[in-house]
Coordinates of C-alpha atoms in Angstrom, one line a residue:
Chain A
X1 CA 0.0 0.0 0.0
X2 CA 1.3 3.5 -0.8
X3 CA 2.5 5.9 1.9
X4 CA -0.1 8.6 1.4
X5 CA -3.0 6.1 1.7
X6 CA -1.4 4.4 4.7
X7 CA -0.7 7.6 6.7
X8 CA -4.0 9.2 5.9
X9 CA -5.8 6.2 7.3
X10 CA -3.5 6.0 10.3
X11 CA -3.8 9.7 11.2
X12 CA -7.6 9.7 10.8
X13 CA -7.9 6.5 12.9
X14 CA -5.7 8.0 15.5
X15 CA -7.8 11.1 15.7
X16 CA -11.0 9.0 15.8
X17 CA -9.9 6.5 18.5
X18 CA -8.3 9.2 20.6
X19 CA -11.3 11.5 20.5
X20 CA -13.4 8.6 21.8
X21 CA -11.0 8.0 24.7
X22 CA -10.6 11.7 25.5
X23 CA -14.4 12.5 25.3
X24 CA -15.6 12.3 28.9
X25 CA -12.1 12.5 30.4
X26 CA -11.5 15.8 28.5
X27 CA -14.6 17.4 29.9
X28 CA -14.6 15.8 33.3
X29 CA -14.2 19.2 35.0
X30 CA -17.4 20.5 33.4
X31 CA -19.5 17.4 33.9
X32 CA -21.0 17.1 37.3
X33 CA -21.8 13.5 37.9
X34 CA -24.8 12.7 40.1
X35 CA -25.1 9.5 42.1
X36 CA -27.5 7.8 39.6
X37 CA -25.1 8.5 36.8
X38 CA -22.2 7.0 38.8
X39 CA -24.4 4.0 39.6
X40 CA -25.0 3.5 35.9
X41 CA -21.2 3.7 35.2
X42 CA -20.7 0.9 37.7
X43 CA -22.6 -1.4 35.3
X44 CA -20.2 -0.8 32.4
X45 CA -18.0 -3.9 33.0
X46 CA -21.1 -6.1 33.3
X47 CA -22.5 -4.6 30.1
X48 CA -19.4 -4.7 27.9
X49 CA -17.2 -7.7 29.0
X50 CA -19.7 -10.6 28.6
X51 CA -20.4 -9.3 25.1
X52 CA -16.7 -9.7 24.4
X53 CA -16.3 -13.0 26.2
X54 CA -19.1 -15.0 24.5
X55 CA -18.0 -14.7 20.8
X56 CA -14.4 -15.6 21.8
X57 CA -15.8 -18.9 23.3
X58 CA -18.7 -19.7 21.0
X59 CA -17.4 -18.5 17.7
X60 CA -13.8 -19.4 18.1
X61 CA -12.1 -19.6 14.7
X62 CA -15.4 -18.9 12.9
X63 CA -17.1 -22.1 14.1
X64 CA -20.7 -20.9 14.1
X65 CA -22.0 -24.2 15.4
X66 CA -20.8 -23.5 18.9
X67 CA -20.7 -27.1 19.9
X68 CA -17.7 -27.5 17.6
X69 CA -15.7 -25.3 20.0
X70 CA -17.0 -27.1 23.1
X71 CA -13.6 -27.5 24.7
X72 CA -13.4 -23.7 25.2
X73 CA -16.9 -23.5 26.4
X74 CA -16.3 -26.3 29.0
X75 CA -13.0 -24.8 30.1
X76 CA -14.6 -21.3 30.5
X77 CA -17.6 -22.6 32.5
X78 CA -15.2 -24.6 34.8
X79 CA -12.9 -21.6 35.3
X80 CA -15.8 -19.3 35.9
X81 CA -17.2 -21.5 38.7
X82 CA -13.8 -21.7 40.4
X83 CA -13.3 -18.0 39.9
X84 CA -16.8 -17.3 41.4
X85 CA -15.7 -18.9 44.7
X86 CA -12.0 -17.9 44.8
X87 CA -12.3 -14.5 43.2
X88 CA -8.8 -14.9 41.9
X89 CA -7.3 -14.1 38.5
X90 CA -4.6 -16.7 38.7
X91 CA -7.0 -19.5 39.7
X92 CA -9.2 -18.5 36.7
X93 CA -6.2 -18.5 34.2
X94 CA -4.5 -21.6 35.5
X95 CA -7.7 -23.7 35.7
X96 CA -9.1 -22.5 32.3
X97 CA -5.8 -22.8 30.4
X98 CA -4.9 -26.1 32.1
X99 CA -8.3 -27.7 31.4
X100 CA -8.3 -26.5 27.8
X101 CA -4.8 -27.9 27.3
X102 CA -5.9 -31.2 28.8
X103 CA -9.1 -31.4 26.6
X104 CA -7.3 -30.5 23.4
X105 CA -3.9 -32.3 23.8
X106 CA -4.8 -35.5 25.7
Chain B
X1 CA 3.3 -0.2 48.1
X2 CA 2.9 2.7 45.6
X3 CA -0.4 2.5 43.8
X4 CA 1.3 2.7 40.4
X5 CA 3.3 -0.5 41.2
X6 CA 0.1 -2.2 42.5
X7 CA -1.6 -1.4 39.3
X8 CA 1.3 -2.8 37.3
X9 CA 1.3 -6.0 39.4
X10 CA -2.5 -6.4 39.1
X11 CA -2.1 -6.2 35.3
X12 CA 0.6 -8.8 35.0
X13 CA -1.6 -12.0 34.8
X14 CA -3.9 -10.3 32.3
X15 CA -1.0 -9.6 30.0
X16 CA -0.7 -13.3 29.4
X17 CA -3.7 -13.1 27.1
X18 CA -2.4 -10.0 25.4
X19 CA 0.9 -11.6 24.3
X20 CA -0.5 -13.8 21.5
X21 CA -2.7 -11.0 20.1
X22 CA 0.2 -8.6 20.0
X23 CA 2.4 -11.2 18.3
X24 CA -0.3 -11.9 15.7
X25 CA -0.7 -8.1 15.1
X26 CA 3.1 -7.7 14.6
X27 CA 3.3 -10.7 12.3
X28 CA 0.3 -9.4 10.3
X29 CA 2.0 -6.0 9.9
X30 CA 5.1 -7.8 8.6
X31 CA 3.0 -9.8 6.1
X32 CA 1.6 -6.5 4.8
X33 CA 5.2 -5.3 4.3
X34 CA 4.9 -2.3 6.7
X35 CA 8.2 -0.8 7.5
X36 CA 9.3 -0.6 11.1
X37 CA 8.4 3.2 11.2
X38 CA 5.0 2.4 9.7
X39 CA 4.4 -0.3 12.3
X40 CA 5.4 1.9 15.2
X41 CA 3.4 4.9 14.0
X42 CA 0.3 2.6 13.4
X43 CA 0.6 1.0 16.9
X44 CA 1.6 4.1 18.9
X45 CA -0.9 6.5 17.3
X46 CA -3.9 4.2 17.0
X47 CA -3.2 1.8 19.9
X48 CA -6.5 -0.1 19.6
X49 CA -6.1 -3.9 19.2
X50 CA -9.3 -5.1 17.5
X51 CA -9.7 -1.9 15.5
X52 CA -6.2 -2.2 14.2
X53 CA -6.8 -5.8 13.0
X54 CA -9.8 -4.7 11.0
X55 CA -8.2 -1.6 9.7
X56 CA -5.1 -3.5 8.6
X57 CA -7.2 -6.1 6.8
X58 CA -9.3 -3.4 5.0
X59 CA -6.1 -1.4 4.1
X60 CA -4.6 -4.5 2.5
X61 CA -7.8 -4.8 0.4
X62 CA -7.3 -1.1 -0.6
X63 CA -10.7 -0.2 0.9
X64 CA -11.9 3.4 0.7
X65 CA -10.3 5.6 3.5
X66 CA -13.8 6.4 4.9
X67 CA -14.5 2.6 5.3
X68 CA -11.2 1.9 7.0
X69 CA -11.6 4.8 9.4
X70 CA -15.3 4.3 10.2
X71 CA -14.9 0.6 10.9
X72 CA -11.9 1.2 13.1
X73 CA -13.7 3.9 15.0
X74 CA -17.0 2.0 15.4
X75 CA -15.1 -1.0 17.0
X76 CA -13.6 1.3 19.5
X77 CA -16.8 3.2 20.4
X78 CA -17.1 1.1 23.7
X79 CA -14.2 3.2 24.9
X80 CA -16.7 6.1 25.3
X81 CA -18.1 4.2 28.2
X82 CA -14.6 3.7 29.8
X83 CA -13.9 7.3 29.3
X84 CA -17.0 8.2 31.2
X85 CA -16.1 5.5 33.8
X86 CA -12.7 7.0 34.7
X87 CA -13.7 10.6 34.4
X88 CA -14.7 10.9 38.1
X89 CA -11.1 10.1 39.0
X90 CA -9.8 13.0 36.9
X91 CA -11.9 15.9 38.1
X92 CA -8.8 17.6 39.7
X93 CA -6.2 16.3 37.3
X94 CA -4.2 18.7 35.0
X95 CA -5.0 18.7 31.2
X96 CA -1.7 16.8 30.5
X97 CA -2.6 14.1 33.0
X98 CA -6.1 13.8 31.5
X99 CA -4.6 13.5 28.0
X100 CA -2.3 10.6 29.2
X101 CA -5.1 8.9 31.1
X102 CA -7.3 9.0 28.0
X103 CA -4.5 7.5 25.9
X104 CA -4.1 4.6 28.4
X105 CA -7.8 3.5 28.2
X106 CA -8.1 -0.1 27.2
X107 CA -10.6 -2.9 28.0
X108 CA -8.0 -4.4 30.4
X109 CA -6.9 -1.3 32.2
X110 CA -10.5 -0.1 32.8
X111 CA -11.7 -3.6 33.9
X112 CA -8.7 -4.1 36.3
X113 CA -9.4 -0.7 37.9
X114 CA -13.1 -1.5 38.4
X115 CA -12.3 -5.0 39.7
X116 CA -10.0 -3.6 42.4
X117 CA -12.2 -0.5 43.1
X118 CA -13.2 -1.6 46.6
X119 CA -9.5 -1.9 47.7
X120 CA -8.6 1.5 46.5
X121 CA -9.1 4.0 49.3
X122 CA -9.0 7.4 47.6
X123 CA -9.2 9.1 44.2
X124 CA -5.4 9.6 44.2
X125 CA -4.7 6.0 44.9
X126 CA -7.2 4.9 42.3
X127 CA -5.7 7.2 39.7
X128 CA -2.1 5.9 40.5
X129 CA -3.4 2.3 40.3
X130 CA -5.0 3.0 36.9
X131 CA -1.9 4.7 35.6
X132 CA 0.2 1.7 36.6
X133 CA -2.2 -0.8 35.0
X134 CA -2.5 1.3 31.8
X135 CA 1.2 1.8 31.5
X136 CA 1.9 -2.0 31.9
X137 CA -0.8 -2.7 29.2
X138 CA 0.5 -0.1 26.8
X139 CA 4.2 -1.1 27.2
X140 CA 3.4 -4.8 26.9
X141 CA 1.4 -4.3 23.7
X142 CA 4.0 -2.2 22.0
X143 CA 6.9 -4.5 22.9
X144 CA 5.0 -7.7 21.9
X145 CA 3.9 -6.2 18.6
X146 CA 7.5 -5.4 17.7
X147 CA 8.5 -8.9 18.7
X148 CA 5.8 -10.4 16.5
X149 CA 6.9 -8.1 13.7
X150 CA 10.5 -9.3 14.0
X151 CA 10.1 -13.0 15.0
X152 CA 6.6 -13.9 13.8
X153 CA 4.0 -15.5 16.1
X154 CA 6.2 -17.7 18.3
X155 CA 3.7 -18.5 21.1
X156 CA 3.1 -22.3 21.0
X157 CA -0.4 -22.9 19.6
X158 CA -0.9 -25.9 21.9
X159 CA -1.0 -23.6 25.0
X160 CA -4.0 -21.6 23.6
X161 CA -2.7 -18.5 25.2
X162 CA -5.3 -16.4 23.4
X163 CA -7.9 -18.1 25.6
X164 CA -6.4 -16.1 28.5
X165 CA -8.3 -13.1 27.2
X166 CA -11.9 -14.4 27.9
X167 CA -10.6 -16.1 31.1
X168 CA -9.2 -12.8 32.4
X169 CA -12.3 -10.9 31.5
X170 CA -14.4 -13.4 33.5
X171 CA -12.1 -12.8 36.5
X172 CA -12.4 -9.1 36.0
X173 CA -16.2 -8.9 35.5
X174 CA -17.1 -11.1 38.5
X175 CA -16.0 -8.6 41.2
X176 CA -18.0 -5.8 39.5
X177 CA -21.2 -7.9 39.9
X178 CA -22.6 -6.5 43.1
X179 CA -26.2 -7.8 43.0
X180 CA -28.7 -9.7 40.9
X181 CA -29.3 -6.8 38.6
X182 CA -25.6 -6.8 37.6
X183 CA -25.9 -10.5 36.6
X184 CA -29.0 -9.8 34.6
X185 CA -27.2 -7.0 32.7
X186 CA -24.2 -9.4 32.1
X187 CA -26.5 -12.2 30.8
X188 CA -28.3 -9.7 28.5
X189 CA -25.0 -8.5 27.1
X190 CA -23.8 -12.1 26.5
X191 CA -27.1 -13.2 25.0
X192 CA -27.3 -10.3 22.4
X193 CA -23.6 -10.7 21.6
X194 CA -24.2 -14.3 20.5
X195 CA -27.5 -13.4 18.7
X196 CA -25.9 -10.4 16.8
X197 CA -22.6 -12.0 16.2
X198 CA -23.1 -12.1 12.4
X199 CA -23.2 -8.3 12.1
X200 CA -20.1 -6.8 10.4
X201 CA -17.4 -4.6 12.0
X202 CA -18.1 -5.9 15.5
X203 CA -21.4 -4.0 15.5
X204 CA -22.9 -6.9 17.5
X205 CA -20.5 -6.1 20.4
X206 CA -21.4 -2.4 20.2
X207 CA -25.2 -3.1 20.1
X208 CA -25.1 -5.7 22.9
X209 CA -23.1 -3.4 25.2
X210 CA -25.6 -0.6 24.6
X211 CA -28.7 -2.8 25.0
X212 CA -27.2 -4.2 28.3
X213 CA -26.4 -0.7 29.5
X214 CA -29.9 0.5 28.7
X215 CA -31.2 -2.3 30.9
X216 CA -28.8 -1.0 33.6
X217 CA -30.3 2.4 33.2
X218 CA -33.8 0.9 33.7
X219 CA -32.6 -0.8 36.9
X220 CA -31.0 2.3 38.3
X221 CA -34.0 4.5 37.4
X222 CA -36.5 2.0 38.8
X223 CA -34.7 0.9 41.9
X224 CA -32.8 4.0 42.8
X225 CA -29.5 3.6 44.6
X226 CA -30.0 0.5 46.8
X227 CA -28.2 -2.6 45.5
X228 CA -31.0 -4.9 44.6

Protein backbone atom coordinates (compact mmCIF):
# COMPACT_ATOMS: atom_id res chain seq x y z
CA UNK A 1 0.00 0.00 0.00
CA UNK A 2 1.31 3.46 -0.76
CA UNK A 3 2.53 5.88 1.90
CA UNK A 4 -0.05 8.59 1.41
CA UNK A 5 -2.96 6.14 1.68
CA UNK A 6 -1.45 4.41 4.73
CA UNK A 7 -0.66 7.56 6.69
CA UNK A 8 -4.00 9.21 5.87
CA UNK A 9 -5.78 6.16 7.29
CA UNK A 10 -3.50 5.98 10.33
CA UNK A 11 -3.82 9.67 11.21
CA UNK A 12 -7.61 9.68 10.81
CA UNK A 13 -7.88 6.45 12.85
CA UNK A 14 -5.66 8.00 15.53
CA UNK A 15 -7.83 11.12 15.70
CA UNK A 16 -11.01 9.00 15.80
CA UNK A 17 -9.90 6.53 18.47
CA UNK A 18 -8.25 9.19 20.63
CA UNK A 19 -11.31 11.48 20.48
CA UNK A 20 -13.43 8.61 21.80
CA UNK A 21 -11.01 7.99 24.67
CA UNK A 22 -10.65 11.68 25.49
CA UNK A 23 -14.37 12.50 25.26
CA UNK A 24 -15.60 12.29 28.86
CA UNK A 25 -12.12 12.52 30.37
CA UNK A 26 -11.47 15.78 28.55
CA UNK A 27 -14.61 17.42 29.85
CA UNK A 28 -14.63 15.80 33.29
CA UNK A 29 -14.21 19.18 34.98
CA UNK A 30 -17.36 20.51 33.38
CA UNK A 31 -19.54 17.44 33.87
CA UNK A 32 -20.98 17.08 37.33
CA UNK A 33 -21.82 13.45 37.95
CA UNK A 34 -24.82 12.72 40.08
CA UNK A 35 -25.11 9.50 42.07
CA UNK A 36 -27.48 7.83 39.63
CA UNK A 37 -25.08 8.46 36.76
CA UNK A 38 -22.20 7.01 38.79
CA UNK A 39 -24.35 4.00 39.62
CA UNK A 40 -24.99 3.45 35.91
CA UNK A 41 -21.24 3.71 35.23
CA UNK A 42 -20.66 0.86 37.70
CA UNK A 43 -22.62 -1.40 35.32
CA UNK A 44 -20.21 -0.80 32.41
CA UNK A 45 -18.00 -3.89 32.98
CA UNK A 46 -21.11 -6.08 33.28
CA UNK A 47 -22.54 -4.57 30.09
CA UNK A 48 -19.39 -4.75 27.93
CA UNK A 49 -17.21 -7.68 29.01
CA UNK A 50 -19.74 -10.55 28.62
CA UNK A 51 -20.38 -9.32 25.06
CA UNK A 52 -16.65 -9.69 24.39
CA UNK A 53 -16.29 -13.04 26.19
CA UNK A 54 -19.06 -15.04 24.50
CA UNK A 55 -17.96 -14.66 20.83
CA UNK A 56 -14.40 -15.63 21.81
CA UNK A 57 -15.78 -18.86 23.28
CA UNK A 58 -18.74 -19.73 21.04
CA UNK A 59 -17.40 -18.54 17.69
CA UNK A 60 -13.78 -19.42 18.07
CA UNK A 61 -12.06 -19.57 14.65
CA UNK A 62 -15.37 -18.87 12.93
CA UNK A 63 -17.08 -22.05 14.09
CA UNK A 64 -20.67 -20.90 14.08
CA UNK A 65 -21.97 -24.20 15.42
CA UNK A 66 -20.81 -23.46 18.91
CA UNK A 67 -20.66 -27.11 19.93
CA UNK A 68 -17.66 -27.49 17.61
CA UNK A 69 -15.70 -25.34 20.03
CA UNK A 70 -17.04 -27.10 23.12
CA UNK A 71 -13.60 -27.49 24.73
CA UNK A 72 -13.39 -23.73 25.18
CA UNK A 73 -16.94 -23.54 26.44
CA UNK A 74 -16.35 -26.29 29.00
CA UNK A 75 -13.05 -24.76 30.13
CA UNK A 76 -14.62 -21.31 30.48
CA UNK A 77 -17.55 -22.58 32.54
CA UNK A 78 -15.18 -24.58 34.78
CA UNK A 79 -12.86 -21.60 35.30
CA UNK A 80 -15.81 -19.26 35.91
CA UNK A 81 -17.20 -21.48 38.65
CA UNK A 82 -13.81 -21.69 40.39
CA UNK A 83 -13.32 -17.96 39.95
CA UNK A 84 -16.76 -17.25 41.39
CA UNK A 85 -15.75 -18.87 44.69
CA UNK A 86 -12.04 -17.94 44.78
CA UNK A 87 -12.29 -14.47 43.22
CA UNK A 88 -8.76 -14.87 41.95
CA UNK A 89 -7.33 -14.07 38.51
CA UNK A 90 -4.58 -16.70 38.70
CA UNK A 91 -7.03 -19.45 39.67
CA UNK A 92 -9.18 -18.55 36.68
CA UNK A 93 -6.25 -18.47 34.24
CA UNK A 94 -4.53 -21.61 35.52
CA UNK A 95 -7.69 -23.73 35.70
CA UNK A 96 -9.05 -22.52 32.33
CA UNK A 97 -5.80 -22.81 30.36
CA UNK A 98 -4.94 -26.08 32.13
CA UNK A 99 -8.28 -27.73 31.39
CA UNK A 100 -8.26 -26.49 27.78
CA UNK A 101 -4.76 -27.93 27.31
CA UNK A 102 -5.91 -31.22 28.82
CA UNK A 103 -9.05 -31.36 26.62
CA UNK A 104 -7.27 -30.49 23.38
CA UNK A 105 -3.95 -32.30 23.80
CA UNK A 106 -4.80 -35.47 25.70
CA UNK B 1 3.30 -0.17 48.08
CA UNK B 2 2.95 2.67 45.60
CA UNK B 3 -0.42 2.46 43.82
CA UNK B 4 1.34 2.68 40.41
CA UNK B 5 3.27 -0.51 41.23
CA UNK B 6 0.11 -2.19 42.55
CA UNK B 7 -1.61 -1.39 39.25
CA UNK B 8 1.27 -2.84 37.26
CA UNK B 9 1.28 -6.03 39.36
CA UNK B 10 -2.49 -6.44 39.08
CA UNK B 11 -2.14 -6.18 35.29
CA UNK B 12 0.58 -8.84 34.95
CA UNK B 13 -1.58 -12.00 34.82
CA UNK B 14 -3.95 -10.33 32.34
CA UNK B 15 -1.04 -9.60 30.01
CA UNK B 16 -0.69 -13.35 29.42
CA UNK B 17 -3.69 -13.12 27.11
CA UNK B 18 -2.43 -9.96 25.41
CA UNK B 19 0.85 -11.56 24.27
CA UNK B 20 -0.52 -13.83 21.51
CA UNK B 21 -2.71 -11.03 20.10
CA UNK B 22 0.22 -8.64 19.99
CA UNK B 23 2.39 -11.24 18.29
CA UNK B 24 -0.29 -11.91 15.66
CA UNK B 25 -0.69 -8.14 15.12
CA UNK B 26 3.05 -7.69 14.61
CA UNK B 27 3.25 -10.71 12.33
CA UNK B 28 0.28 -9.41 10.28
CA UNK B 29 1.99 -6.02 9.85
CA UNK B 30 5.11 -7.77 8.63
CA UNK B 31 3.02 -9.81 6.14
CA UNK B 32 1.59 -6.54 4.79
CA UNK B 33 5.16 -5.28 4.28
CA UNK B 34 4.88 -2.33 6.65
CA UNK B 35 8.23 -0.75 7.49
CA UNK B 36 9.27 -0.57 11.15
CA UNK B 37 8.45 3.16 11.18
CA UNK B 38 4.99 2.45 9.75
CA UNK B 39 4.45 -0.32 12.30
CA UNK B 40 5.42 1.94 15.20
CA UNK B 41 3.35 4.91 14.03
CA UNK B 42 0.34 2.63 13.45
CA UNK B 43 0.63 1.04 16.91
CA UNK B 44 1.59 4.09 18.93
CA UNK B 45 -0.93 6.47 17.31
CA UNK B 46 -3.94 4.17 16.99
CA UNK B 47 -3.24 1.75 19.91
CA UNK B 48 -6.51 -0.15 19.61
CA UNK B 49 -6.07 -3.93 19.18
CA UNK B 50 -9.26 -5.12 17.50
CA UNK B 51 -9.71 -1.88 15.53
CA UNK B 52 -6.19 -2.24 14.18
CA UNK B 53 -6.77 -5.80 12.97
CA UNK B 54 -9.83 -4.73 11.01
CA UNK B 55 -8.17 -1.56 9.69
CA UNK B 56 -5.09 -3.48 8.56
CA UNK B 57 -7.21 -6.06 6.78
CA UNK B 58 -9.26 -3.36 5.02
CA UNK B 59 -6.14 -1.39 4.07
CA UNK B 60 -4.62 -4.50 2.52
CA UNK B 61 -7.75 -4.75 0.36
CA UNK B 62 -7.32 -1.07 -0.59
CA UNK B 63 -10.74 -0.22 0.88
CA UNK B 64 -11.90 3.41 0.72
CA UNK B 65 -10.34 5.55 3.45
CA UNK B 66 -13.75 6.38 4.90
CA UNK B 67 -14.54 2.65 5.26
CA UNK B 68 -11.22 1.94 6.98
CA UNK B 69 -11.59 4.82 9.42
CA UNK B 70 -15.28 4.30 10.22
CA UNK B 71 -14.91 0.57 10.88
CA UNK B 72 -11.89 1.15 13.09
CA UNK B 73 -13.67 3.88 15.03
CA UNK B 74 -16.95 1.98 15.45
CA UNK B 75 -15.14 -1.00 17.00
CA UNK B 76 -13.57 1.33 19.53
CA UNK B 77 -16.79 3.17 20.44
CA UNK B 78 -17.11 1.14 23.65
CA UNK B 79 -14.16 3.21 24.94
CA UNK B 80 -16.67 6.05 25.25
CA UNK B 81 -18.08 4.16 28.23
CA UNK B 82 -14.65 3.66 29.78
CA UNK B 83 -13.88 7.34 29.29
CA UNK B 84 -17.04 8.17 31.22
CA UNK B 85 -16.11 5.50 33.78
CA UNK B 86 -12.71 6.95 34.67
CA UNK B 87 -13.74 10.60 34.37
CA UNK B 88 -14.71 10.90 38.08
CA UNK B 89 -11.06 10.11 38.98
CA UNK B 90 -9.78 12.99 36.88
CA UNK B 91 -11.87 15.92 38.09
CA UNK B 92 -8.84 17.61 39.67
CA UNK B 93 -6.17 16.34 37.27
CA UNK B 94 -4.23 18.65 34.95
CA UNK B 95 -4.96 18.74 31.21
CA UNK B 96 -1.73 16.83 30.52
CA UNK B 97 -2.62 14.07 32.99
CA UNK B 98 -6.08 13.78 31.49
CA UNK B 99 -4.56 13.46 28.01
CA UNK B 100 -2.28 10.65 29.22
CA UNK B 101 -5.08 8.90 31.13
CA UNK B 102 -7.27 8.99 28.00
CA UNK B 103 -4.48 7.51 25.88
CA UNK B 104 -4.15 4.62 28.35
CA UNK B 105 -7.80 3.54 28.17
CA UNK B 106 -8.09 -0.13 27.19
CA UNK B 107 -10.57 -2.88 28.03
CA UNK B 108 -8.03 -4.42 30.39
CA UNK B 109 -6.90 -1.25 32.20
CA UNK B 110 -10.48 -0.13 32.80
CA UNK B 111 -11.66 -3.58 33.92
CA UNK B 112 -8.75 -4.11 36.29
CA UNK B 113 -9.43 -0.72 37.86
CA UNK B 114 -13.10 -1.55 38.39
CA UNK B 115 -12.31 -5.04 39.72
CA UNK B 116 -10.03 -3.55 42.40
CA UNK B 117 -12.16 -0.49 43.11
CA UNK B 118 -13.19 -1.60 46.60
CA UNK B 119 -9.53 -1.94 47.67
CA UNK B 120 -8.56 1.55 46.49
CA UNK B 121 -9.14 4.00 49.30
CA UNK B 122 -9.02 7.40 47.60
CA UNK B 123 -9.22 9.08 44.21
CA UNK B 124 -5.44 9.62 44.20
CA UNK B 125 -4.75 5.95 44.94
CA UNK B 126 -7.24 4.86 42.26
CA UNK B 127 -5.66 7.17 39.71
CA UNK B 128 -2.15 5.91 40.53
CA UNK B 129 -3.37 2.31 40.30
CA UNK B 130 -5.03 3.01 36.95
CA UNK B 131 -1.87 4.71 35.64
CA UNK B 132 0.24 1.68 36.58
CA UNK B 133 -2.22 -0.76 34.98
CA UNK B 134 -2.55 1.34 31.81
CA UNK B 135 1.23 1.77 31.52
CA UNK B 136 1.86 -1.99 31.90
CA UNK B 137 -0.76 -2.71 29.25
CA UNK B 138 0.54 -0.13 26.76
CA UNK B 139 4.19 -1.10 27.24
CA UNK B 140 3.45 -4.82 26.90
CA UNK B 141 1.37 -4.31 23.74
CA UNK B 142 4.03 -2.19 22.01
CA UNK B 143 6.88 -4.55 22.91
CA UNK B 144 4.99 -7.69 21.91
CA UNK B 145 3.88 -6.18 18.58
CA UNK B 146 7.50 -5.41 17.69
CA UNK B 147 8.53 -8.94 18.74
CA UNK B 148 5.79 -10.38 16.52
CA UNK B 149 6.95 -8.14 13.65
CA UNK B 150 10.55 -9.32 13.97
CA UNK B 151 10.14 -12.98 14.96
CA UNK B 152 6.60 -13.88 13.82
CA UNK B 153 4.05 -15.50 16.13
CA UNK B 154 6.22 -17.74 18.31
CA UNK B 155 3.67 -18.47 21.07
CA UNK B 156 3.12 -22.26 21.04
CA UNK B 157 -0.35 -22.92 19.59
CA UNK B 158 -0.91 -25.91 21.90
CA UNK B 159 -1.04 -23.62 24.96
CA UNK B 160 -4.02 -21.63 23.58
CA UNK B 161 -2.72 -18.45 25.23
CA UNK B 162 -5.34 -16.37 23.39
CA UNK B 163 -7.92 -18.10 25.60
CA UNK B 164 -6.42 -16.14 28.52
CA UNK B 165 -8.34 -13.09 27.25
CA UNK B 166 -11.88 -14.39 27.92
CA UNK B 167 -10.63 -16.06 31.12
CA UNK B 168 -9.16 -12.82 32.44
CA UNK B 169 -12.34 -10.93 31.45
CA UNK B 170 -14.38 -13.41 33.53
CA UNK B 171 -12.11 -12.83 36.52
CA UNK B 172 -12.42 -9.07 36.00
CA UNK B 173 -16.16 -8.90 35.51
CA UNK B 174 -17.13 -11.08 38.51
CA UNK B 175 -15.98 -8.62 41.22
CA UNK B 176 -17.99 -5.84 39.54
CA UNK B 177 -21.20 -7.89 39.90
CA UNK B 178 -22.60 -6.53 43.13
CA UNK B 179 -26.16 -7.83 42.98
CA UNK B 180 -28.67 -9.74 40.89
CA UNK B 181 -29.29 -6.81 38.58
CA UNK B 182 -25.60 -6.82 37.56
CA UNK B 183 -25.86 -10.51 36.64
CA UNK B 184 -28.99 -9.81 34.58
CA UNK B 185 -27.18 -7.01 32.73
CA UNK B 186 -24.25 -9.39 32.11
CA UNK B 187 -26.52 -12.16 30.81
CA UNK B 188 -28.31 -9.69 28.54
CA UNK B 189 -24.95 -8.55 27.15
CA UNK B 190 -23.79 -12.13 26.51
CA UNK B 191 -27.12 -13.18 24.97
CA UNK B 192 -27.30 -10.32 22.44
CA UNK B 193 -23.64 -10.69 21.59
CA UNK B 194 -24.23 -14.31 20.50
CA UNK B 195 -27.46 -13.36 18.73
CA UNK B 196 -25.92 -10.42 16.82
CA UNK B 197 -22.57 -12.02 16.16
CA UNK B 198 -23.14 -12.11 12.38
CA UNK B 199 -23.16 -8.32 12.06
CA UNK B 200 -20.09 -6.80 10.36
CA UNK B 201 -17.41 -4.61 11.98
CA UNK B 202 -18.08 -5.88 15.51
CA UNK B 203 -21.39 -4.01 15.49
CA UNK B 204 -22.86 -6.92 17.47
CA UNK B 205 -20.52 -6.12 20.36
CA UNK B 206 -21.42 -2.45 20.24
CA UNK B 207 -25.19 -3.06 20.11
CA UNK B 208 -25.06 -5.73 22.86
CA UNK B 209 -23.12 -3.42 25.16
CA UNK B 210 -25.56 -0.56 24.65
CA UNK B 211 -28.66 -2.77 25.00
CA UNK B 212 -27.24 -4.17 28.26
CA UNK B 213 -26.41 -0.68 29.47
CA UNK B 214 -29.94 0.45 28.65
CA UNK B 215 -31.18 -2.35 30.92
CA UNK B 216 -28.81 -1.05 33.62
CA UNK B 217 -30.30 2.43 33.22
CA UNK B 218 -33.78 0.94 33.68
CA UNK B 219 -32.64 -0.83 36.88
CA UNK B 220 -31.04 2.30 38.31
CA UNK B 221 -34.01 4.51 37.45
CA UNK B 222 -36.53 2.02 38.84
CA UNK B 223 -34.74 0.86 41.94
CA UNK B 224 -32.81 3.97 42.82
CA UNK B 225 -29.50 3.59 44.58
CA UNK B 226 -29.99 0.52 46.75
CA UNK B 227 -28.20 -2.56 45.47
CA UNK B 228 -31.03 -4.94 44.62
